[in-house]
Amino acid sequence: MDRIEVRGTKSFRGELTPPPDKSISHRAVIFSSLADGTGVVRNFLRAKDTESSMHAFRALGTDITDEQDTLVIKGRGLHGLSEARDVIDCGNSGTTIRLISGVLSGNPFFSVLTGDESLRSRPMARVIKPLTRMGATIIGRDDNRYPPLAIRGGRLAPLSYEMPMASAQVKSALLLAGLYADGLTEITEPARSRDHTERMLPAFGAALTVDGLKVSIQGGRPLTPVDIVVPGDFSSAAFFLVAALVVPGAEVYIRNVGMNPTRTGLLDVLGAMGARIKTENVREVSGEPVADLYCTGGSELRAVDIGGATVPSLIDEFPVLCVAAALADGVTTIRGAEELRVKESDRISAIAAELRKMGAVIEEFPDGLSIRGAEALLPAEVDSHGDHRIAMAMAVAGLTTQGVTVINGASAVDISFPGFFGLLRKFSA
Ligand code: S3P
């Protein structure tokens, strides 16, 4: 199914529960593996990305039983992991390789981490440099910049560190290493990135405090297991939200969506564009806010300017937001989003290239892009660039044309949203 056809539709209707949150699923496996005792993870995301974390911890000696979306994890404690007998393949997952690098930095054995072609081109100096300062030995390809990484962990000193970019993966890697350090590790971000680690680690008993943009963790405390229920992934729901907005007369109800405010920047931006999205039944699940969303199409969308500290709160939603912008009235400008260049693909050039094939008028900047909205997009043959979110964004764009859009590399959706195309078809029927 690497080549999929998406037909333009006049109707888009239905109810869905999005797949479980990817970021929270990764963290549930990692933190449970480090706890002293058995924990259960319910509604775990069964997708390629999160399975990379599961396989990595199995290779490090954690006993994980999986029955569909429920995992039972026998944690080995902070110091109970064992050396893997082979290279650990992190697949396409930046979260797996970066967070595990933090854990392995505190473990006195040898590890080699690698991944697919995309992961092997993603920047790792952002974790290697601070982890090396804490006392780990890490070397990577191309002058310590890219995977494969070879790590020999050991005794770690605490770190006081100002991060050069907002990144939850870097922040979490350093906090995990901080669990092993003798003293207080303090990490400050330039803008707030997603805070799932800060919410979940204290539930395991970690001595973690948050003060504005600074997160501190006291090393040396053991973790106790907790049972976790993973909420639905806002970033997956986002494709159906935007689809509902760009297909006239659409009506979509999305249940059990994670509403962590460090993740829902897209709702504010779509609101500013004129979208009508209702939030209902706000509740809390495992320390994370959750709600149901109701969205109807047919509003005239207006262009917006996006930049600054809001960028991290919608970092994974830019590909699909660009689709909304391509159909809005006016020119949408996105700046300060240079991190998009180092995601699963270079998402600035990927989305610009693919939307241009559908007739969009786009200017690229080093840190973003501007998109002149048009009345309609044209069907085309497009490419996912091996990136799940580009594949899904282009599928949403395809729904709005009067023809058939072909998406090459469509199986990339299995990274975070297996079953995406089936649901899309059901909603368009
Ligand atoms: C993630 C953090 C973000 C995000 C990624 C998942 C996480 O990456 O883009 O999809 O789970 O911590 P950065 O930390 O590189 O911004």
XYZ file of C-alpha atoms and ligand atoms in Angstrom:
445
model
C 0.000 0.000 0.000
C 2.832 2.365 -0.678
C 0.810 4.238 -3.246
C -2.640 5.366 -2.276
C -5.315 7.296 -4.119
C -7.318 9.969 -2.308
C -10.446 11.201 -4.047
C -11.846 14.687 -3.699
C -15.027 14.541 -1.626
C -18.134 16.629 -1.118
C -18.849 15.076 2.250
C -16.711 14.311 5.293
C -18.572 13.009 8.313
C -18.145 10.721 11.253
C -16.930 10.051 14.777
C -13.489 8.809 15.729
C -11.245 8.097 18.662
C -7.719 9.037 17.570
C -4.836 6.615 18.114
C -3.165 6.806 21.531
C -0.650 9.608 22.074
C 2.769 8.798 20.627
C 4.859 10.970 22.978
C 3.092 9.667 26.090
C 3.307 6.031 24.897
C 7.103 6.310 24.435
C 7.506 7.797 27.894
C 5.242 5.178 29.519
C 7.504 2.378 28.223
C 10.736 4.127 29.121
C 9.792 5.261 32.625
C 8.101 1.933 33.489
C 11.243 0.063 32.418
C 13.262 2.116 34.921
C 10.856 1.579 37.838
C 11.265 -0.988 40.619
C 8.299 -3.297 39.978
C 5.526 -4.021 37.507
C 3.465 -1.325 35.797
C 0.624 -1.503 33.301
C 0.190 0.793 30.301
C -3.309 0.874 28.835
C -4.232 2.303 25.435
C -0.586 2.120 24.333
C -0.023 3.258 20.723
C 0.617 0.178 18.571
C 2.515 1.843 15.747
C 6.009 1.573 14.322
C 7.440 4.503 16.270
C 6.405 3.409 19.755
C 7.268 -0.208 18.978
C 10.841 1.037 18.497
C 10.910 2.036 22.179
C 9.369 -1.273 23.209
C 11.946 -3.275 21.230
C 14.817 -1.160 22.540
C 13.913 -1.818 26.174
C 13.395 -5.521 25.513
C 16.923 -5.552 24.071
C 18.120 -3.933 27.320
C 16.542 -6.720 29.382
C 13.092 -5.353 30.293
C 10.323 -7.955 30.341
C 7.371 -6.467 28.441
C 4.230 -8.493 27.729
C 1.942 -6.995 25.172
C -1.628 -7.874 24.492
C -2.839 -5.498 21.814
C -2.788 -2.049 23.393
C -2.102 -3.151 26.976
C 1.494 -3.577 28.094
C 2.655 -5.162 31.341
C 6.174 -3.944 32.049
C 8.404 -5.518 34.697
C 10.665 -2.596 35.493
C 14.310 -3.368 36.257
C 15.002 -0.294 38.359
C 17.347 2.534 37.411
C 20.368 0.242 37.634
C 18.918 -3.084 36.446
C 19.184 -2.750 32.658
C 21.739 -4.957 30.926
C 23.980 -4.506 27.906
C 22.201 -5.293 24.623
C 23.877 -8.047 22.580
C 23.438 -6.158 19.326
C 22.959 -2.706 17.867
C 19.647 -1.171 18.974
C 17.540 -0.113 15.990
C 15.414 2.942 16.853
C 13.709 2.875 13.433
C 12.307 6.287 12.510
C 11.941 7.465 16.100
C 13.733 10.595 17.295
C 12.010 10.262 20.673
C 13.377 6.723 21.135
C 16.981 7.503 20.230
C 17.218 10.783 22.150
C 15.448 9.702 25.336
C 17.304 6.371 25.457
C 20.604 8.220 25.037
C 19.821 9.964 28.331
C 19.064 6.645 30.060
C 22.125 4.846 28.644
C 24.385 7.706 29.710
C 23.770 6.636 33.303
C 24.341 2.921 32.670
C 27.885 1.539 32.865
C 27.863 -0.560 29.706
C 28.293 -0.264 25.955
C 25.401 0.512 23.600
C 25.081 1.313 19.910
C 21.976 3.111 18.656
C 20.987 3.462 15.022
C 17.876 3.919 12.904
C 16.471 4.246 9.407
C 17.855 6.600 6.778
C 15.787 9.532 8.070
C 16.847 9.021 11.698
C 20.497 8.691 10.650
C 20.320 12.245 9.264
C 18.788 13.841 12.351
C 20.955 16.030 14.585
C 22.256 14.346 17.735
C 24.865 16.878 18.902
C 22.017 18.505 20.823
C 22.002 15.505 23.200
C 25.610 14.332 22.813
C 27.138 17.630 23.987
C 25.249 18.057 27.291
C 25.293 14.315 28.099
C 29.061 14.302 27.544
C 29.347 17.235 29.944
C 27.551 15.100 32.552
C 30.231 12.418 32.145
C 28.930 10.000 29.489
C 31.140 8.872 26.621
C 29.235 9.195 23.335
C 30.523 9.180 19.802
C 28.497 9.550 16.644
C 28.883 9.533 12.880
C 30.238 12.615 11.084
C 32.114 14.256 13.936
C 29.571 13.332 16.616
C 26.632 14.789 14.776
C 24.498 11.874 13.569
C 23.598 8.253 14.393
C 24.815 5.575 14.737
C 25.786 6.553 18.287
C 28.081 4.518 20.524
C 27.515 5.156 24.221
C 29.388 4.069 27.307
C 27.558 5.343 30.346
C 28.805 5.703 33.858
C 28.655 7.889 36.913
C 27.093 11.224 36.018
C 27.574 14.677 37.479
C 24.533 16.974 37.627
C 24.211 19.635 34.946
C 22.952 23.199 34.820
C 22.084 23.812 31.181
C 20.419 26.424 28.977
C 19.057 24.649 25.931
C 19.726 26.443 22.624
C 16.356 25.292 21.169
C 12.951 24.327 22.563
C 12.904 20.531 22.365
C 11.021 18.077 24.538
C 13.260 15.270 23.328
C 16.444 17.016 24.453
C 14.857 18.198 27.714
C 13.608 14.674 28.469
C 16.953 13.046 27.622
C 18.709 15.365 30.087
C 16.087 14.833 32.799
C 16.440 11.055 32.403
C 20.226 11.363 32.725
C 19.540 13.611 35.733
C 17.874 10.624 37.468
C 21.358 9.045 37.567
C 23.366 12.150 38.523
C 24.717 12.855 42.003
C 22.791 16.065 42.740
C 20.416 18.553 41.150
C 20.195 18.841 37.342
C 18.603 22.064 36.059
C 17.472 22.488 32.452
C 16.157 25.773 31.022
C 14.393 26.034 27.661
C 14.071 29.167 25.496
C 10.331 28.433 25.064
C 8.072 25.770 26.521
C 8.043 22.472 24.639
C 5.642 19.622 25.457
C 5.718 18.767 29.164
C 4.644 15.104 29.273
C 7.902 14.131 31.009
C 7.398 16.769 33.706
C 3.858 15.498 34.299
C 4.632 11.780 34.270
C 8.002 11.420 36.054
C 6.769 12.824 39.418
C 3.957 10.224 39.347
C 6.772 7.614 39.368
C 8.245 9.336 42.437
C 10.934 11.448 40.770
C 11.914 14.638 42.623
C 11.158 16.971 39.716
C 10.118 20.614 39.954
C 9.122 23.165 37.333
C 9.742 26.878 37.736
C 8.792 28.818 34.613
C 11.005 27.544 31.803
C 13.371 25.791 34.231
C 12.924 22.098 35.111
C 15.007 20.585 37.931
C 15.477 16.981 38.948
C 17.243 15.496 41.962
C 19.223 12.380 41.056
C 19.523 9.114 42.956
C 15.841 8.527 43.762
C 14.367 5.189 42.673
C 11.179 5.146 40.563
C 8.051 3.282 41.638
C 5.747 1.822 38.950
C 2.376 3.384 38.168
C -0.486 2.326 35.930
C -0.917 4.655 32.981
C -3.817 5.223 30.617
C -2.644 6.958 27.445
C -5.037 9.594 26.036
C -5.712 10.034 22.307
C -3.113 11.885 20.274
C -3.994 15.517 19.504
C -1.469 15.461 16.645
C -3.336 12.588 14.961
C -6.740 14.179 15.627
C -5.395 17.338 13.925
C -5.639 15.759 10.439
C -9.358 15.093 10.901
C -9.923 18.551 12.410
C -8.374 20.287 9.420
C -10.117 17.910 6.993
C -13.432 18.902 8.591
C -12.596 22.585 8.106
C -11.611 22.404 4.457
C -14.427 20.160 3.163
C -17.616 22.274 2.997
C -20.476 20.801 5.000
C -18.194 18.416 6.925
C -19.013 17.344 10.463
C -16.545 15.523 12.703
C -16.721 14.408 16.328
C -13.424 13.345 17.904
C -13.471 11.629 21.295
C -10.756 11.250 23.923
C -8.275 13.797 22.575
C -5.243 14.763 24.692
C -5.535 18.512 25.338
C -2.209 19.259 27.008
C -1.798 23.031 26.445
C 1.815 22.522 25.287
C 0.343 20.548 22.356
C -2.845 22.358 21.317
C -1.469 25.524 19.686
C -3.233 24.464 16.465
C -6.635 25.081 18.118
C -5.711 28.710 18.819
C -4.363 29.222 15.303
C -7.406 27.620 13.634
C -9.638 29.733 15.907
C -7.817 32.874 14.725
C -8.364 31.681 11.129
C -12.120 31.593 11.766
C -12.668 27.880 12.453
C -15.527 26.706 14.644
C -14.315 23.956 16.975
C -16.203 23.064 20.167
C -14.423 21.502 23.145
C -16.624 19.272 25.335
C -16.317 16.966 28.370
C -12.974 18.264 29.595
C -11.514 15.752 32.072
C -8.176 14.401 33.299
C -6.576 11.043 32.441
C -3.244 10.013 34.011
C -2.341 13.635 34.759
C -3.154 14.864 31.235
C -6.181 16.963 30.211
C -8.506 15.205 27.755
C -11.644 16.368 25.891
C -13.948 15.625 22.971
C -13.884 17.950 19.958
C -16.698 18.809 17.576
C -15.896 20.517 14.322
C -17.965 21.593 11.332
C -16.752 22.781 7.945
C -17.801 25.619 5.764
C -16.266 28.562 7.680
C -14.295 30.979 5.521
C -10.694 30.588 6.709
C -8.500 33.721 6.996
C -4.697 33.797 6.749
C -2.643 34.266 9.953
C 0.942 35.043 10.995
C 2.623 32.488 13.246
C 5.963 32.683 15.037
C 7.758 33.036 18.358
C 7.002 31.075 21.508
C 3.804 29.516 20.125
C 5.758 27.490 17.531
C 6.625 24.535 19.861
C 2.935 24.145 20.830
C 2.050 23.183 17.249
C 5.405 21.908 16.018
C 4.003 18.621 14.640
C 0.906 20.274 13.160
C 2.615 22.577 10.619
C 2.250 20.214 7.635
C -1.537 20.028 8.018
C -1.793 23.692 8.996
C -0.117 24.525 5.667
C -2.997 22.732 3.928
C -5.523 24.958 5.738
C -3.391 28.011 4.847
C -3.335 26.995 1.166
C -7.149 27.274 1.169
C -7.473 30.397 3.387
C -8.110 33.965 2.309
C -4.787 35.867 2.229
C -1.124 35.097 2.844
C -0.195 32.984 5.895
C 3.355 33.474 7.177
C 5.159 31.016 9.439
C 8.519 32.122 10.907
C 10.767 30.927 13.746
C 10.072 27.301 12.805
C 13.577 26.229 11.689
C 13.173 23.043 13.789
C 10.840 21.807 11.027
C 13.920 21.322 8.849
C 15.196 18.525 11.137
C 12.059 16.440 11.669
C 11.320 13.073 10.018
C 11.866 15.027 6.781
C 12.751 18.654 6.083
C 9.107 19.578 6.536
C 9.511 23.123 5.183
C 10.836 22.035 1.816
C 8.728 18.840 1.727
C 5.356 20.530 2.269
C 6.301 23.426 -0.046
C 7.310 21.032 -2.847
C 4.223 18.830 -2.521
C 1.618 21.594 -2.123
C 3.127 23.411 -5.122
C 2.360 20.306 -7.202
C -1.291 20.963 -6.272
C -1.084 24.586 -7.400
C -0.285 26.353 -4.102
C 1.828 29.518 -4.225
C 4.526 29.218 -1.561
C 7.677 31.100 -0.644
C 10.272 29.283 1.473
C 12.416 30.926 4.196
C 15.202 29.323 6.201
C 12.884 29.335 9.247
C 9.448 28.932 7.707
C 7.310 29.726 4.701
C 4.530 31.917 3.390
C 1.508 30.478 1.621
C -0.909 32.424 -0.556
C -4.357 30.905 -0.102
C -6.356 29.897 -3.168
C -9.972 28.929 -3.926
C -9.011 25.330 -4.665
C -6.156 22.854 -4.921
C -5.587 20.626 -7.929
C -5.239 16.844 -7.852
C -1.645 15.698 -8.346
C 0.803 12.846 -7.791
C 2.638 13.694 -4.560
C 5.245 12.114 -2.291
C 5.380 11.576 1.479
C 9.187 12.055 1.665
C 8.952 8.992 3.949
C 7.321 11.245 6.571
C 4.050 10.172 8.217
C 2.810 13.704 8.774
C 3.544 14.826 5.197
C 1.627 11.753 3.907
C -1.409 12.565 6.081
C -1.338 16.311 5.345
C -1.266 15.632 1.585
C -4.170 13.202 1.971
C -6.198 15.983 3.630
C -5.256 18.288 0.745
C -6.379 15.570 -1.682
C -9.886 15.515 -0.151
C -10.459 19.108 -1.290
C -9.706 18.641 -5.026
C -12.065 17.676 -7.830
C -10.145 14.573 -8.806
C -7.785 11.862 -7.621
C -4.555 12.615 -5.758
C -1.937 9.865 -5.676
C 0.253 9.687 -2.563
C 3.513 7.788 -2.995
C 5.179 6.509 0.172
C 1.784 6.385 1.884
C 2.791 3.556 4.258
C 4.748 6.154 6.272
C 1.461 6.718 8.165
C 2.164 3.475 10.061
C 4.715 5.408 12.145
C 1.951 7.092 14.165
C -1.485 6.353 12.670
C -2.012 2.836 11.257
C -5.491 2.731 9.740
C -5.443 6.421 8.781
C -6.469 5.878 5.152
C -9.274 3.457 6.076
C -10.801 6.048 8.416
C -10.390 8.808 5.852
C -12.272 6.690 3.303
C -15.020 5.924 5.810
C -15.491 9.631 6.567
C -15.587 10.525 2.847
C -18.070 7.765 1.843
C 8.496 14.819 20.765
C 9.000 16.087 20.713
C 9.043 16.912 19.495
C 8.072 16.383 18.443
C 8.174 14.906 18.275
C 7.893 14.181 19.586
C 8.542 14.097 22.051
O 10.354 16.885 18.965
O 8.300 17.020 17.209
O 7.242 14.459 17.294
O 7.895 13.040 22.176
O 9.223 14.554 22.972
P 11.509 17.913 19.509
O 11.733 17.613 20.910
O 12.701 17.606 18.657
O 10.961 19.277 19.253
